[in-house]
Coordinates of C-alpha atoms and ligand atoms in Angstrom, one line a residue:
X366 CA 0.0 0.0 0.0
X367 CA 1.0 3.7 -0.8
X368 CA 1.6 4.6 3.0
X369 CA 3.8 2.0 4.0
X370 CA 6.4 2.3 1.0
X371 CA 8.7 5.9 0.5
X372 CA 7.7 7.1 -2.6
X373 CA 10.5 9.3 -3.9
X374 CA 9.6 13.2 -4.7
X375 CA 9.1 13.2 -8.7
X376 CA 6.7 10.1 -8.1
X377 CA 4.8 12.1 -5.3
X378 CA 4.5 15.1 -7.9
X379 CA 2.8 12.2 -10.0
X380 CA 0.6 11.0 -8.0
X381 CA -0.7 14.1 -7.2
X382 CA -1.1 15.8 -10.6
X383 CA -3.3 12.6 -11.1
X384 CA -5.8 13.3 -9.3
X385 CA -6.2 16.8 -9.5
X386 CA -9.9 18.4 -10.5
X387 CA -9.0 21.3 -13.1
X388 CA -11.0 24.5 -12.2
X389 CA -14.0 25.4 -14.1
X390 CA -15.1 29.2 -14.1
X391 CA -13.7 32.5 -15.6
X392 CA -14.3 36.0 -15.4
X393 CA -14.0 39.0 -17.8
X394 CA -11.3 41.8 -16.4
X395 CA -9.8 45.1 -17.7
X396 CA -6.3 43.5 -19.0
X397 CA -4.6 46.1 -15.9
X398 CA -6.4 43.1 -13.6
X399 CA -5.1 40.2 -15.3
X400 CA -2.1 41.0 -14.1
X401 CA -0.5 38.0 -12.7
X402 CA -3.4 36.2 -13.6
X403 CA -4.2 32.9 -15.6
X404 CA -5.5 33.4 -19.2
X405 CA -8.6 31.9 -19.9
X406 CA -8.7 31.9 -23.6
X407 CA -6.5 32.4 -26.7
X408 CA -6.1 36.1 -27.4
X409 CA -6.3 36.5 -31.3
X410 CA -4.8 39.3 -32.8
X411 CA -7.7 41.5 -34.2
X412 CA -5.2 43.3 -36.1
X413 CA -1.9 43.4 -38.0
X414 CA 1.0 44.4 -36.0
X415 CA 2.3 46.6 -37.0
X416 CA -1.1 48.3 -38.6
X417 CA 0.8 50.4 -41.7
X418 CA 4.3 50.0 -43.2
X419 CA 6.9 52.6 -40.7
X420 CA 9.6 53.8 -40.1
X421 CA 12.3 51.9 -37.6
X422 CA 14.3 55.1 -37.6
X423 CA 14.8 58.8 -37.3
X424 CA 16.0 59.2 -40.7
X425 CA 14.7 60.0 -44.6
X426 CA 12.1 57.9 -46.7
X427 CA 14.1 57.2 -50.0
X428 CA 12.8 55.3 -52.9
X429 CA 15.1 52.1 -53.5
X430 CA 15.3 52.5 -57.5
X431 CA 17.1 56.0 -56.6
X432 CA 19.5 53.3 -54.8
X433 CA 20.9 52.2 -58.2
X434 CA 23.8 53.9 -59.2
X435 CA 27.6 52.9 -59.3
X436 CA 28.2 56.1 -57.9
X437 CA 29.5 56.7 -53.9
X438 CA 27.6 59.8 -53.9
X439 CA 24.0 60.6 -54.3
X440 CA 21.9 63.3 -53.6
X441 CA 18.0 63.5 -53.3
X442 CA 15.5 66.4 -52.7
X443 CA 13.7 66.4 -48.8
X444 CA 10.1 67.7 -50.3
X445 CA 8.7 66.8 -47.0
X446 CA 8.6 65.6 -43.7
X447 CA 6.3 62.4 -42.2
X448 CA 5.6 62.6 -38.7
X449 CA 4.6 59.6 -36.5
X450 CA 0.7 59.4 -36.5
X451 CA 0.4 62.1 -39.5
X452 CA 0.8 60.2 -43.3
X453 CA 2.0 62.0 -46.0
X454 CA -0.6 62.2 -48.8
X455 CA 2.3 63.1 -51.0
X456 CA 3.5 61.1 -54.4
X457 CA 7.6 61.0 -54.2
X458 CA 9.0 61.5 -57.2
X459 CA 12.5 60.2 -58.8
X460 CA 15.5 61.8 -57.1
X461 CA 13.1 62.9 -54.2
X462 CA 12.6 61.9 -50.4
X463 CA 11.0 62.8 -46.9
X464 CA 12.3 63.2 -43.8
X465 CA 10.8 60.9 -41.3
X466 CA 10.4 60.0 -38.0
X467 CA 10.2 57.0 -36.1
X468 CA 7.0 55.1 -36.4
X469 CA 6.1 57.4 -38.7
X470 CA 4.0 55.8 -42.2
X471 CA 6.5 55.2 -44.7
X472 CA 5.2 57.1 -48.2
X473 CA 3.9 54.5 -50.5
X474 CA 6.3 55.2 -53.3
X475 CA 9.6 55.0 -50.6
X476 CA 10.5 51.6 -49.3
X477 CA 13.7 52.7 -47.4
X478 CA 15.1 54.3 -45.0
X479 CA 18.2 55.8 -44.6
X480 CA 19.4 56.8 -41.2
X481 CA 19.7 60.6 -40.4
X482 CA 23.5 60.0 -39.1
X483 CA 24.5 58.6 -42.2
X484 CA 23.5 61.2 -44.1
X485 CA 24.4 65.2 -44.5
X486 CA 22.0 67.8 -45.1
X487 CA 22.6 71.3 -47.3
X488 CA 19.8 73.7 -47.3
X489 CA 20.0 76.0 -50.1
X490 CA 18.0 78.9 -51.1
X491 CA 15.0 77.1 -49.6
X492 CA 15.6 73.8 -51.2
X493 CA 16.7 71.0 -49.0
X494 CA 19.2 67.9 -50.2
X495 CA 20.5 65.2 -48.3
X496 CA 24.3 63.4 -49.6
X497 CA 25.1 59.5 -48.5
X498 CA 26.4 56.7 -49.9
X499 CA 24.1 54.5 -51.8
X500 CA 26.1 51.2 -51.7
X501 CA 26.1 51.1 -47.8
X502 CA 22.2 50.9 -48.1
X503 CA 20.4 48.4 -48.2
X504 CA 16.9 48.6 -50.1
X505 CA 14.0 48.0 -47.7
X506 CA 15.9 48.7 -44.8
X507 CA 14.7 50.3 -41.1
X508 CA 11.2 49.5 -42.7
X509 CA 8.8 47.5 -40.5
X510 CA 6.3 46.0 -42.5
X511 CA 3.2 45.5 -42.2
X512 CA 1.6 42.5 -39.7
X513 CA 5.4 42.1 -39.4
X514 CA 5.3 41.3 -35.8
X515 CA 1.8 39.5 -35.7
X516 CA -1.0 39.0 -38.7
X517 CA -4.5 39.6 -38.0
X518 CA -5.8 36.1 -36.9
X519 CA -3.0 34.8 -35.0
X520 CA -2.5 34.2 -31.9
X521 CA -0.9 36.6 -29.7
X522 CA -1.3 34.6 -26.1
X523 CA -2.7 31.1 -25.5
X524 CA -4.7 30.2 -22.7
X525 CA -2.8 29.1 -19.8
X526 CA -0.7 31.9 -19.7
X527 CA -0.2 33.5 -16.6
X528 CA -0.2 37.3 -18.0
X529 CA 3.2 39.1 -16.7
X530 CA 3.7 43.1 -17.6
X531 CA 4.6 42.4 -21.1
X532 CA 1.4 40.1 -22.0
X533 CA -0.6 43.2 -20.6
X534 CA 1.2 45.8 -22.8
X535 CA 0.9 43.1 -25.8
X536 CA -3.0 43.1 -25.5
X537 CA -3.2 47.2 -25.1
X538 CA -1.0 47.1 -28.1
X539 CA -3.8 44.9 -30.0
X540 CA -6.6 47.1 -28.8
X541 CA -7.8 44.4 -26.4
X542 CA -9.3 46.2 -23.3
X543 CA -11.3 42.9 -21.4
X544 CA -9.8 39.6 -21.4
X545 CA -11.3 36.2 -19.7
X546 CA -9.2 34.9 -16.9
X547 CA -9.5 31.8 -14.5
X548 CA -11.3 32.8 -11.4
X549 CA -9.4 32.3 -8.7
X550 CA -8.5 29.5 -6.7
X551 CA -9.7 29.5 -3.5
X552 CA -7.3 27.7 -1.0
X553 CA -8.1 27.6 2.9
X554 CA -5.4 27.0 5.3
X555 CA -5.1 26.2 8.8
X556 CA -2.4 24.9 12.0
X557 CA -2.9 21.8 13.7
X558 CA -1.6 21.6 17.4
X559 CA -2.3 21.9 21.0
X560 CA 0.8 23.8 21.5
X561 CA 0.4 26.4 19.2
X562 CA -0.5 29.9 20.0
X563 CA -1.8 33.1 17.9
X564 CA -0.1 36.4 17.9
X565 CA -1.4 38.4 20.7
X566 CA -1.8 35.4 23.2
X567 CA 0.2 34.6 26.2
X568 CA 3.3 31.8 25.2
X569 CA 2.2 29.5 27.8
X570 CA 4.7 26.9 29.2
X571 CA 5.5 24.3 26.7
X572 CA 3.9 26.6 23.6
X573 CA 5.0 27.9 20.7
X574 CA 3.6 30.5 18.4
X575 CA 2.0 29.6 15.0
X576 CA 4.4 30.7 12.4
X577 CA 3.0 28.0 9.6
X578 CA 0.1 30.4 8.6
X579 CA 2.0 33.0 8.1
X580 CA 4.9 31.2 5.9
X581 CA 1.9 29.7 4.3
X582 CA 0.1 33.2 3.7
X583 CA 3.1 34.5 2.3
X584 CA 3.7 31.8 -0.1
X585 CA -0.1 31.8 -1.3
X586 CA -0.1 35.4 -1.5
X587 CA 2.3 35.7 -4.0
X588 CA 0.6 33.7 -6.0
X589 CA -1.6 36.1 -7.0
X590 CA -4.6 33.6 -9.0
X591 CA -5.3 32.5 -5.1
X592 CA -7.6 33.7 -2.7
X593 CA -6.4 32.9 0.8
X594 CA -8.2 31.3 3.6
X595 CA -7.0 31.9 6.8
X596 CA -8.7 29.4 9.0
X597 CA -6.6 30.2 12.2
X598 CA -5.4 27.3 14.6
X599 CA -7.6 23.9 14.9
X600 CA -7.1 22.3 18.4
X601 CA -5.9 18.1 18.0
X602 CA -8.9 16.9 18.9
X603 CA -10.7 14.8 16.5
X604 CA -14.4 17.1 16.8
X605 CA -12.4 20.2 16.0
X606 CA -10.5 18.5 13.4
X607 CA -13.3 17.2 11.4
X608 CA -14.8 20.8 12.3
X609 CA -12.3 22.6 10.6
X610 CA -12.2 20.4 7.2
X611 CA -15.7 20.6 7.0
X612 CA -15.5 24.0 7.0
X613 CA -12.6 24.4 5.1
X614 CA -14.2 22.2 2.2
X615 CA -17.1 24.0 1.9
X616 CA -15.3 27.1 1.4
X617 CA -12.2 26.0 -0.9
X618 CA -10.8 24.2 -3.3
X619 CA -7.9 23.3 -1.8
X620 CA -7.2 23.0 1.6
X621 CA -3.9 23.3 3.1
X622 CA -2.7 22.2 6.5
X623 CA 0.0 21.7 8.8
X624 CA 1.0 19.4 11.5
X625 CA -1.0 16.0 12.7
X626 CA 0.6 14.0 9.7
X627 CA 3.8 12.6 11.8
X628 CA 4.3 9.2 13.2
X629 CA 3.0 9.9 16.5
X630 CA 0.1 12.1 15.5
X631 CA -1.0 10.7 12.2
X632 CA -3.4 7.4 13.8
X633 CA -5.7 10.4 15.3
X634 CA -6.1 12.4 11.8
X635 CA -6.4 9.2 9.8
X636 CA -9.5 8.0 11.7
X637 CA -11.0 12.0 10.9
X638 CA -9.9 12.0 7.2
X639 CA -11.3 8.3 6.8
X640 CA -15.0 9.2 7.4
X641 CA -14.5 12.7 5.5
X642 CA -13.2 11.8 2.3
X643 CA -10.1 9.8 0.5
X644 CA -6.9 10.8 1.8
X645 CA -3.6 8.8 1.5
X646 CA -0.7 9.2 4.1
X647 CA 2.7 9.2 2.2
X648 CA 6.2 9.1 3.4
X649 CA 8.4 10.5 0.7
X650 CA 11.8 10.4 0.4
X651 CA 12.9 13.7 0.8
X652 CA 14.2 15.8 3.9
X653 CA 12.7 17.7 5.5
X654 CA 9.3 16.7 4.8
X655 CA 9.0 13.3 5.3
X656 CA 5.1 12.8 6.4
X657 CA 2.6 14.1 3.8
X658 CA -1.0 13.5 3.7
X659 CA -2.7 13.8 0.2
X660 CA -6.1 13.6 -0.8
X661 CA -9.8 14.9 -1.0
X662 CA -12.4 16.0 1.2
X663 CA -15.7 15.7 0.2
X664 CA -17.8 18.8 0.8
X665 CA -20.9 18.8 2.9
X666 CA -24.5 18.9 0.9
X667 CA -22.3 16.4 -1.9
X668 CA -20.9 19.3 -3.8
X669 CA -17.8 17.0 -5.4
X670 CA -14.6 17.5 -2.9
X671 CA -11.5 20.1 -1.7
X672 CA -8.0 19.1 -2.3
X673 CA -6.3 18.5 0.5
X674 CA -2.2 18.7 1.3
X675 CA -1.3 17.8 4.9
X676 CA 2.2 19.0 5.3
X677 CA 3.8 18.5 8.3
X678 CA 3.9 20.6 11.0
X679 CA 8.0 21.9 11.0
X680 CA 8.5 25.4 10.0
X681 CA 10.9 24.7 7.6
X682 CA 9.3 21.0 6.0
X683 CA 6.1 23.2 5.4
X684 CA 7.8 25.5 3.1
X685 CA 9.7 23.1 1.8
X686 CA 6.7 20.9 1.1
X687 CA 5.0 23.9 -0.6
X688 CA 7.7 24.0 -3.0
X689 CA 8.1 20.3 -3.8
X690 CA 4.3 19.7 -4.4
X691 CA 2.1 22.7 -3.5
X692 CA 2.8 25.5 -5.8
X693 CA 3.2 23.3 -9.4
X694 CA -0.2 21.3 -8.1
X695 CA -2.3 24.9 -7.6
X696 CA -0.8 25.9 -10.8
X697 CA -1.4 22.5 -12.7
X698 CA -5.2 22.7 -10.9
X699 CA -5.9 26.7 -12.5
X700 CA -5.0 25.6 -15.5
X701 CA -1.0 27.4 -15.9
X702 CA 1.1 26.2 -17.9
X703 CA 3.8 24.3 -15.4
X704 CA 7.0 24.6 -16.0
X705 CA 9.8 23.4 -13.6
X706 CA 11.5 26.4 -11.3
X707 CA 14.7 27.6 -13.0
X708 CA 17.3 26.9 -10.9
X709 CA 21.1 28.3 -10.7
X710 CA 24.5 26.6 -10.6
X711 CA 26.3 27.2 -7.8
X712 CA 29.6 26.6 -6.3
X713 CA 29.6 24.7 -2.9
X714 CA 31.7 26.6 -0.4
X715 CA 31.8 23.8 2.1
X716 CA 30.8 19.7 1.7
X717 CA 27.0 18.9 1.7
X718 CA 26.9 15.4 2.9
X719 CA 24.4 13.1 1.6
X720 CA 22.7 10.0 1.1
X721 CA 21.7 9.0 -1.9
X722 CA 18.3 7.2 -2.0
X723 CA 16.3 10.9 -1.1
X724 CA 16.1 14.1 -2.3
X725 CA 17.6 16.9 0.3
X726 CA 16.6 20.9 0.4
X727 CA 19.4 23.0 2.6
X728 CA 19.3 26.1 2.9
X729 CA 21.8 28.7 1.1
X730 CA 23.1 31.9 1.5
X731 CA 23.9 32.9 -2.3
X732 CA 27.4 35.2 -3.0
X733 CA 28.7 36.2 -6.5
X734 CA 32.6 36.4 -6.6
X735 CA 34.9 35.6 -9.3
X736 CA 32.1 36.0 -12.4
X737 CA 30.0 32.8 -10.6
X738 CA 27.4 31.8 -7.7
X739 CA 29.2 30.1 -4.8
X740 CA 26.4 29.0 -2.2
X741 CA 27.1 28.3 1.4
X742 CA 25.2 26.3 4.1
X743 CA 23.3 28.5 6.4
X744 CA 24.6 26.8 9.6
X745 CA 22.2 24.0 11.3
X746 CA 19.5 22.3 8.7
X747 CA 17.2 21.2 11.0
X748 CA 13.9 21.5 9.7
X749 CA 12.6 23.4 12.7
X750 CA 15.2 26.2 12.4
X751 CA 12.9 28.9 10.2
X752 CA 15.7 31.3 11.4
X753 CA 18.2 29.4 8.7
X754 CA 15.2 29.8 5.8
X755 CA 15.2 33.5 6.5
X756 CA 18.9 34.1 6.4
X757 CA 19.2 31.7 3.0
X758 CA 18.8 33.1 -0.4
X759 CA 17.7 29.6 -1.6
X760 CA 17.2 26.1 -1.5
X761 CA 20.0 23.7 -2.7
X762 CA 18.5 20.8 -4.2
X763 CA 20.6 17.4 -3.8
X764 CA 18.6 15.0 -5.9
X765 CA 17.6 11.5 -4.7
X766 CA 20.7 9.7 -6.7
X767 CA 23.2 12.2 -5.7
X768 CA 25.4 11.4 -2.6
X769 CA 28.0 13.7 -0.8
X770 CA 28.8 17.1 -2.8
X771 CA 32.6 18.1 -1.7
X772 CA 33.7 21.4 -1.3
X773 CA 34.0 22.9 -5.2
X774 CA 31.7 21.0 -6.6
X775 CA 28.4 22.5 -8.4
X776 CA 25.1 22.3 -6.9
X777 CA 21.4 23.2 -8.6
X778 CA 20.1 26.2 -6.3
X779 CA 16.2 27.1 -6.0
X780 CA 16.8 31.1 -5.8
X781 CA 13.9 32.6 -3.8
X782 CA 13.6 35.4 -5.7
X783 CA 11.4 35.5 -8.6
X784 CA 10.5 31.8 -6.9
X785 CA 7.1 32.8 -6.9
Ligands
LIG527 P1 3.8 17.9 14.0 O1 4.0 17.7 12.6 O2 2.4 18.4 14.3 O3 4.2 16.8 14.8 O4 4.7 19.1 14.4 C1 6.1 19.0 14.3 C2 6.8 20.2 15.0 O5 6.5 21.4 14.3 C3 6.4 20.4 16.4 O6 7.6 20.8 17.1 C4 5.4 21.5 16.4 O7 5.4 22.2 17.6 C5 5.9 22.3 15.3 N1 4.8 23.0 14.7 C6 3.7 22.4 14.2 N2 2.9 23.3 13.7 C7 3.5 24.5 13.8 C8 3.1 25.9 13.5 N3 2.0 26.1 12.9 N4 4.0 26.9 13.8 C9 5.2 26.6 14.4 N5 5.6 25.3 14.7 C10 4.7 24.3 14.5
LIG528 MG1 1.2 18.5 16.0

């Protein structure tokens, strides 16, 4: 059976993205609030990019037949100028050009333009000429064609997407002023322990405060297609437990906890999770972040089921955790496009010992020096120590082959920022 065998961490990444429900439901926004968001539909350009034939350059509009000579000197008459946003309705004759502007609609009779520095301008009694060298043009040069960039018809985004600054600046740039988005996913969270106290409460003897939700908060937050769920700290008692996931189905679609999954705690919120839906207990091979739970809640009245991650309770296994499963599943669940975190190559500083047969996150404090990322361990790894989390700039990831890394040798580092 699943919970009494390790599973390692790519095989716990597939057994989850198997069973998880894709979102139904979108919305229409102004593109400004897609920001960050997950596109909900191909985004079909309505319109040829560029719109006319323009200029790339400050420079003059020349007509390419002019072009032909053997001679290293050639000089046409500016009869106008064509300002961005103002077309000429001019015809250019032979031996004739326009000063133009960047963006500006290139003449139809001109296919080329010649850049201002390359050129010298005489004006003489009211009659402007420009000198350059014909052979170091080429014809149809600094002109952007028309639907260069994108034709009418195709597509400029595909759904899945999940819209950064330039995808909103694309759409403005196609007219588009609503677009059709996922709505979000709503993920409730909550801490599991006796021991645990709220800000604002007395640290009894024995207690510790609840830092989980607000790791958890933070992480969630920054995904910005979420709608968090703070469902506070559930006592272990099975009545609250069962309690809290009721609650928490009803509202979500994914439910998040921490604590309760460990050896010692894990009988208690097996016998809840057995009457409230299907959830497996898993032991992965990975550190930290051993226990896991995984699977659905049903929600109350028979409204199909919440997703449910159980992480463990230590500070540092719960981000961890998050990482490794939580943030690619909400993703994969929306409907993003997934792709696996870019990480860096770094230079150990010191040995990372290791067993092979697991995957390992430690923590990393990230230094440039000599044109390259060294990365050094951020003192003790225990997986209770959020202290070493905060001063790391990353996660080192030692894969579940790898053994001992000595001093020297290259590592794969999960930068936090831009992580999320
Ligand atoms: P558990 O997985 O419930 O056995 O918890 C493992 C360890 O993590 C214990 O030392 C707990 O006190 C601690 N812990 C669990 N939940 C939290 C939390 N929300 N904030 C801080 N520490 C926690
Ligand atoms: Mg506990």
């Amino acid at each position: 059976m699943m919970q009494d065998k390790f599973q390692s961490v790519s095989e716990a990444r597939n057994n989850i993205q198997k069973k998880l429900p894709p979102l139904t439901g979108t919305r229409t926004v102004a593109i400004r609030e897609a920001l960050d968001q997950v596109l909900a539909q191909d985004i079909l350009s309505p319109i040829d990019v560029p719109a006319h034939i323009n200029s790339a350059m400050d420079g003059y509009a020349v007509r390419s037949a002019d072009l032909n000579t053997t001679s290293t000197s050639l000089s046409l008459q500016v009869i106008s100028t064509a300002y961005a946003g103002k077309p000429l309705d001019l015809a250019i004759p032979a031996g004739c050009c326009v000063r133009i502007m960047t963006g500006a609609v290139v003449p139809p009779d001109c296919d080329t333009v010649v850049v201002q520095e390359n050129t010298t301008l005489q004006d003489q009694a009211g009659k402007s000429t420009i000198t350059f060298d014909p052979s170091k043009v080429k014809p149809g040069e600094n002109v952007r064609q028309k639907g260069e960039d994108l034709a009418q018809g195709q597509a400029a985004l595909r759904g899945g997407k999940v819209l950064r600054p330039a995808d909103l600046g694309l759409m403005a740039s196609l007219g588009v002023a609503e677009v059709q988005i996922k709505r979000k996913l709503r993920v409730a969270f909550f801490s599991t322990g006796d021991e645990l106290r709220s800000l604002g409460q007395a640290l009894d003897e024995g207690c510790v405060y609840d830092s989980n939700r607000y790791t958890l908060y933070g992480m969630l937050r920054r995904l910005r297609f979420v709608d968090v769920i703070d469902m506070g700290v559930v006592k272990d008692s099975p009545q609250s437990l069962e309690a809290a996931m009721l609650e928490a189905a009803n509202q979500a679609d994914v439910i998040i906890t921490s604590g309760g999954v460990s050896v010692g705690e894990a009988d208690f919120t097996k016998q809840v999770m057995a009457k409230l839906g299907q959830v497996e207990f898993w032991k992965i091979a990975m550190r930290p972040g051993r226990p896991m739970a995984f699977g659905t809640i049903n929600k109350p009245q028979g409204q199909g089921s919440a997703v449910l991650f159980g992480l463990p309770g230590n500070p540092v296994a719960v981000m961890v955790t998050f990482y490794a499963f939580v943030r690619d599943a909400l993703h994969f669940m929306v409907g993003a496009e997934t792709k696996p975190l870019p990480t860096i190559k770094a230079k150990l500083e010191q040995e990372a010992r290791k067993k092979p047969g697991r995957t390992e996150y430690q923590r990393v404090r990230l230094i440039y020096k000599d044109q390259e990322w060294t990365a050094s361990l951020t003192g003790a790894q225990g997986s209770g120590i959020l202290r070493s989390m905060s001063e790391s700039d990353g996660l080192m990831v030692l894969s579940h082959d790898q053994g001992t890394v000595p001093a020297g040798g290259y590592v794969d580092v999960l930068p936090f920022e831009g992580l999320l």
